[in-house]
Amino acid sequence: MNPKRLLSITRAGIMESLHFRLGIFVTLFANLIYLVLVYYLWKAIYDSSGTDVVNGMTFSDTMIYLILATALFNFLEMFVVWDMSRSIQSGKIVLDLLKPMRFRKYTFWSYTGNHVVQFVLTFIPTFIVVMIVTRGAIPLGLNLVWFLIATVLALIINYNIEMMVAPICLFTESTWGINIVKETIVLLLSGASIPLAFFPEKARMIVQYLPFRAVYDIPLSILLGKSGSDTWQGLVSLFGLQLIWLVVLTVCGNLFWNCAVKKVTVNGG
Amino acid sequence: MSDLSVNEAVVMRNVCKDFKVLNRHEGLKGSIRDLFSRDYNTVSAVKDVTLTVHKGEIIGYLGPNGAGKSTTIKMMTGVLEPTSGEILVNGKVPYKNRTENCENIGVVFGQRSQLWWSLPLIESFKLLRDLYMVPQKDYEAMIELYRSLVDIDPILHKPVRQMSLGQRTLSDILAAFLHNPPIVFLDEPTIGLDVSMKAKIRELILGLNKEKNTTVILTTHDMGDVDALCKRIVIIDKGTKIYDNDIEHLKNYFGSYRTLKLKLADDTWEEYLIDEKTTDVMDVIMEKQKEKKIKDVKILEISTEEVIKKIYEGSAK
Ligand SMILES: Nc1ncnc2c1ncn2[C@@H]1O[C@H](COP(=O)(O)OP(=O)(O)OP(=O)(O)O)[C@@H](O)[C@H]1O
Ligand SMILES: [Mg+2]
């Protein structure tokens, strides 16, 4: 562990993503359109339900949750699967493997640069806008610190999910299909597109314990003071769930990735 | 392996590399069949190659397309595991502890870049400095050395994506030497470059080899590179080593060959390769003179290019 090395990689990652600054504005614009759609969709749902509170959430609760989920999604989104498949197909993987640092570590830290940029340029502005519009619907206190910790854990979990999917793409030679399946599963089961509170009782029981929730729902619940995160007990159990998945997925991610490397070093990709 | 081999830059002993490739069938029906096929073919890319590279040497690793050069280089760098045989690079097995061994080698693959595409070159250099943990003092000394060898200032602040192929290759070579590795592998570093850039790059490689005593293993299809850089060449064909000796020796071996150049009435030159042992040069000239008018005659020693061509042709038979 040499912090200077990691910092240097992160720094290069920041510079590289700032280079694509136009992309960031496009993301913000696309979000705006998406959120307008979401607004009208959920307005229709609430209007037709005849009550103000559906599944324990008011309309503004739902909107705050979904807006922040979208912002969090932009912030955590990774393209490891795409990058890696392209790199393997073009043979660039050879150069990636010739770096004096483990590929997994190197990739993680260079993505960290991208996360920092996205956090500052998409998440923080969205958060501030939500704060202003709702005039303080989000509690400001220790929950912000817990949220940041939960986000870092979510980031690592998400990275390891990618690290598991990428080798599957390599072995099945189908990047697009597998990646779409992954995105859909993660978006649906993580609470990023529908708050988990809206899931049928039985489905929620299962989804609650799956790793996808640890990526979006847990950090958001902690930020908004939901899912019992306002008590120590609740907080510990949420972090506990994240930590368990973090360990399990890191181990699996390593295993899968080692198989992929083996394939490259034996068969030349 | 003997203890001595630890002191050599590269030692390869009976190294083989086989690739398993799926036998693909034609057409849609064939593609569907391939999904479940276990019908593999084995391609032997490198067969029983034994080779020692001494420290500080520049060796030319030559062979026709598909001979197995890149495969050998990849095994020496540790990204490919040999199917059988032993390899030691800097006294270590390259594919075990690949990451650590990478600190002691530099690699350039002429067709692709290891630099950070959107960053100015200087930022790539700084990142490499930190990645390889090069002390600032050594880093600055290296940049100074680069400055004395080539004109780097015009490209130092250019993003790599805006560079011409030549500038990019130059940058890649500089990047490969930056952490002062004992061995540098260059796989076709002059591919697609113009005459002056080739000359520049050869000068640079020679200069760095002299200054730092870096071992250089070079593959190329340009015999100009070989003439300018290599004292020793190794030739492989279809995976098998067919020649390994000094370049001088090679020329002596083909010493009886002469290139005969004839200038014709329309000022064009015709070339003939003649083995003096079997054919008399004068006879050929007289023969040709009967057919057409000859304005000028030149008799040259055989060029490296032609020597290599002869070897390739000889092994193809
Ligand atoms: N990953 C791979 N899978 C299957 N076969 C491969 C693979 N890589 C190389 N080969 C085969 O191994 C042989 C040697 O290839 P290699 O790339 O080493 O040749 P080379 O000497 O570098 O040729 P060139 O001068 O064209 O670059 C070729 O027949 C090639 O088709
Ligand atoms: Mg090659």
Coordinates of C-alpha atoms and ligand atoms in Angstrom, one line a residue, chain B residues 64-71 73-74 109 111 187-188 219 221, ligand 2:
Chain B
P64 CA 7.9 -13.8 -41.2
N65 CA 4.3 -12.9 -40.3
G66 CA 2.8 -15.5 -37.9
A67 CA 6.2 -16.9 -37.0
G68 CA 5.5 -16.6 -33.3
K69 CA 7.5 -13.5 -32.4
S70 CA 4.7 -11.7 -30.5
T71 CA 3.8 -14.9 -28.8
I73 CA 7.5 -11.6 -26.4
K74 CA 4.2 -12.1 -24.5
F109 CA 3.7 -3.0 -28.7
Q111 CA 0.2 -1.2 -32.7
D187 CA 7.4 -5.4 -30.7
E188 CA 7.5 -3.7 -34.0
T219 CA 11.0 -7.6 -33.3
H221 CA 10.0 -6.4 -40.3
Ligands
MG2 MG 3.6 -9.8 -34.0

